[in-house]
Structures are given as C-alpha cells and as structure tokens.
C-alpha cells in the first residue's frame, strides 16, 4: 500500500491506524504470510519472540499496519544478517512521540558492525571462489589429459 493510499484510508503518516481504516489496514495471518512470502509458523514464531503483536479476535490474529511495518523490518534485518535479538533490540528502542536518537545511534552502530562482518565474509568468499576455480581447472586438465591418453591407446 503506498502512502497516498494509506492516508486516503485513514492511516496517519507515522503508520497509526485511525477510524474505520483500522479494519481495512488489518490483515489476517494467511494474508500477511502470503504478502511477505513467509509461513504461518514464522509469523507465530515472531509473535512468540515479541517482534509482532497482533490483535486477537478469538482464535484469529489481526495484524495492524504497525505489525506489517515491523515484519518488513524483521525480514530486512534477517536478510542483511542481523539476529532476531538484534532486530528486536533496535525496534524496541522506538519511541512513537520521541526523537529516537538512541534508536538511530544503536541502529547505526549495529549496521556498521554488520557491514564490516559482511565485507570480511565477502573477502573470504572471493578467496574460496578463487581456490575452487583453480581446483576445478586442475581437475578438468587431468580429465582432458586422461581422455587424450586413452584416445591414443595409452
């Protein structure tokens, strides 16, 4: 949902749902799972870990716009290699009516450390690719040499 559509339907810019838009903005677990390409079990797990806090209507879970934004942040954090614990620490520092300076500083610090880890891993992966490429070349050369030897009757 783009922000213009969200505002038209009663969602505030900060993601809070207002008025009749609450029902429109909420999604059931299956809808959210499909939209984000995750399993129902994953969503329940994130709820158990305190990353998501859906509204309960009997046995039905309703995920608000806030939950949807949090899920997007969780998935992005996981994609770049943060643990769920780190993602939760960063999200828990959010203050709806505050400047969030502490959250931003912690997020920047953790992001810079993760960037350094990823760059280090990239170097190691590049080295491994080079070594594997050399090994593949050597094996191909041996096979070609043996194939040429058997073709000449040796």
Short mmCIF file of C-alpha atoms in Angstrom, two decimals:
data_model
loop_
_atom_site.label_atom_id
_atom_site.label_comp_id
_atom_site.label_asym_id
_atom_site.label_seq_id
_atom_site.Cartn_x
_atom_site.Cartn_y
_atom_site.Cartn_z
CA UNK A 1 0.00 0.00 0.00
CA UNK A 2 1.59 3.34 -0.97
CA UNK A 3 1.46 6.27 1.43
CA UNK A 4 -1.11 8.23 -0.61
CA UNK A 5 -3.50 5.29 -0.49
CA UNK A 6 -2.75 4.79 3.20
CA UNK A 7 -3.56 8.40 4.03
CA UNK A 8 -6.73 8.25 1.93
CA UNK A 9 -7.91 5.30 4.01
CA UNK A 10 -7.27 6.90 7.38
CA UNK A 11 -3.72 5.83 8.14
CA UNK A 12 -1.54 8.51 9.62
CA UNK A 13 1.91 9.21 8.22
CA UNK A 14 3.53 7.56 11.25
CA UNK A 15 1.67 4.34 10.49
CA UNK A 16 -1.06 4.58 13.11
CA UNK A 17 -4.50 3.48 12.05
CA UNK A 18 -7.37 5.88 12.55
CA UNK A 19 -11.14 5.47 12.46
CA UNK A 20 -12.72 2.98 10.07
CA UNK A 21 -9.36 2.35 8.48
CA UNK A 22 -8.43 0.02 11.35
CA UNK A 23 -10.35 -2.87 9.85
CA UNK A 24 -9.07 -2.08 6.35
CA UNK A 25 -5.43 -1.95 7.43
CA UNK A 26 -5.53 -5.16 9.48
CA UNK A 27 -4.62 -8.40 7.78
CA UNK A 28 -5.23 -11.95 8.83
CA UNK A 29 -2.29 -14.25 9.33
CA UNK A 30 -2.70 -16.00 5.97
CA UNK A 31 -2.90 -12.72 4.08
CA UNK A 32 0.22 -11.38 5.78
CA UNK A 33 2.13 -14.62 5.24
CA UNK A 34 1.28 -14.60 1.54
CA UNK A 35 2.11 -10.92 1.08
CA UNK A 36 5.54 -11.26 2.70
CA UNK A 37 6.37 -14.77 1.47
CA UNK A 38 6.69 -16.32 4.92
CA UNK A 39 4.99 -19.23 6.61
CA UNK A 40 2.26 -19.04 9.23
CA UNK A 41 4.70 -20.72 11.59
CA UNK A 42 7.23 -17.92 11.01
CA UNK A 43 4.65 -15.28 11.92
CA UNK A 44 3.67 -17.18 15.07
CA UNK A 45 7.37 -17.55 15.97
CA UNK A 46 7.94 -13.81 15.54
CA UNK A 47 4.91 -13.20 17.74
CA UNK A 48 6.32 -15.55 20.42
CA UNK A 49 9.61 -13.61 20.29
CA UNK A 50 7.78 -10.30 20.82
CA UNK A 51 8.57 -8.95 17.36
CA UNK A 52 4.91 -8.79 16.32
CA UNK A 53 1.88 -8.11 18.48
CA UNK A 54 -1.29 -8.88 16.52
CA UNK A 55 -4.74 -8.10 17.82
CA UNK A 56 -6.58 -11.24 18.94
CA UNK A 57 -10.19 -11.77 17.97
CA UNK A 58 -10.91 -15.19 19.40
CA UNK A 59 -8.51 -17.53 17.63
CA UNK A 60 -7.95 -15.06 14.80
CA UNK A 61 -4.86 -12.88 14.64
CA UNK A 62 -5.23 -9.45 13.05
CA UNK A 63 -2.01 -7.73 12.07
CA UNK A 64 -2.10 -3.94 12.13
CA UNK A 65 -0.15 -1.59 9.89
CA UNK A 66 2.40 -1.33 12.72
CA UNK A 67 2.87 -5.13 12.69
CA UNK A 68 3.27 -5.06 8.92
CA UNK A 69 5.99 -2.40 9.16
CA UNK A 70 7.70 -4.35 11.95
CA UNK A 71 7.59 -7.54 9.88
CA UNK A 72 9.17 -5.72 6.96
CA UNK A 73 11.96 -4.51 9.29
CA UNK A 74 12.46 -8.00 10.73
CA UNK A 75 12.76 -9.53 7.27
CA UNK A 76 15.13 -6.81 6.10
CA UNK A 77 17.24 -7.24 9.24
CA UNK A 78 17.42 -11.00 8.75
CA UNK A 79 18.33 -10.54 5.08
CA UNK A 80 21.38 -8.46 5.99
CA UNK A 81 22.41 -10.88 8.72
CA UNK A 82 21.09 -9.45 11.98
CA UNK A 83 19.90 -11.90 14.60
CA UNK A 84 16.29 -11.67 15.71
CA UNK A 85 17.58 -10.49 19.07
CA UNK A 86 19.44 -7.58 17.43
CA UNK A 87 16.40 -6.66 15.34
CA UNK A 88 14.20 -6.69 18.45
CA UNK A 89 16.69 -4.56 20.40
CA UNK A 90 16.67 -1.93 17.66
CA UNK A 91 12.88 -1.94 17.25
CA UNK A 92 12.24 -1.83 20.99
CA UNK A 93 14.12 1.48 21.22
CA UNK A 94 11.50 3.17 19.04
CA UNK A 95 9.57 5.93 20.80
CA UNK A 96 6.42 6.95 18.90
CA UNK A 97 6.49 10.52 20.20
CA UNK A 98 10.25 10.91 20.58
CA UNK A 99 13.24 11.86 18.51
CA UNK A 100 14.51 8.26 18.52
CA UNK A 101 18.12 9.46 18.67
CA UNK A 102 19.11 6.48 20.81
CA UNK A 103 17.43 4.05 18.40
CA UNK A 104 19.14 5.68 15.44
CA UNK A 105 22.56 5.59 17.14
CA UNK A 106 22.20 1.93 18.12
CA UNK A 107 20.96 1.04 14.64
CA UNK A 108 23.88 2.88 13.04
CA UNK A 109 26.41 1.18 15.32
CA UNK A 110 24.97 -2.29 14.72
CA UNK A 111 24.70 -1.62 10.98
CA UNK A 112 28.32 -0.51 10.71
CA UNK A 113 29.48 -3.63 12.58
CA UNK A 114 27.34 -5.84 10.36
CA UNK A 115 28.69 -4.12 7.24
CA UNK A 116 32.25 -4.87 8.40
CA UNK A 117 31.31 -8.54 9.02
CA UNK A 118 29.70 -8.84 5.59
CA UNK A 119 32.70 -7.25 3.88
CA UNK A 120 35.01 -9.67 5.70
CA UNK A 121 32.81 -12.57 4.60
CA UNK A 122 32.91 -11.26 1.02
CA UNK A 123 36.72 -11.35 1.06
CA UNK A 124 36.67 -14.91 2.42
CA UNK A 125 34.07 -15.97 -0.17
CA UNK A 126 36.07 -14.38 -3.01
CA UNK A 127 39.18 -16.27 -1.83
CA UNK A 128 37.22 -19.55 -1.63
CA UNK A 129 35.81 -18.98 -5.13
CA UNK A 130 39.32 -18.40 -6.46
CA UNK A 131 40.63 -21.58 -4.83
CA UNK A 132 37.66 -23.62 -6.03
CA UNK A 133 38.04 -22.23 -9.54
CA UNK A 134 41.72 -23.29 -9.54
CA UNK A 135 40.77 -26.77 -8.29
CA UNK A 136 38.09 -27.13 -10.98
CA UNK A 137 40.62 -26.10 -13.62
CA UNK A 138 43.13 -28.67 -12.34
CA UNK A 139 40.53 -31.47 -12.34
CA UNK A 140 39.42 -30.56 -15.87
CA UNK A 141 43.02 -30.58 -17.02
CA UNK A 142 43.56 -34.05 -15.51
CA UNK A 143 40.41 -35.37 -17.17
CA UNK A 144 41.41 -33.91 -20.54
CA UNK A 145 44.90 -35.39 -20.19
CA UNK A 146 43.48 -38.82 -19.30
CA UNK A 147 40.92 -38.65 -22.12
CA UNK A 148 43.69 -37.76 -24.60
CA UNK A 149 45.83 -40.63 -23.26
CA UNK A 150 43.06 -43.21 -23.65
CA UNK A 151 42.25 -41.95 -27.15
CA UNK A 152 45.83 -42.65 -28.24
CA UNK A 153 45.78 -46.07 -26.60
CA UNK A 154 48.00 -45.25 -23.64
#
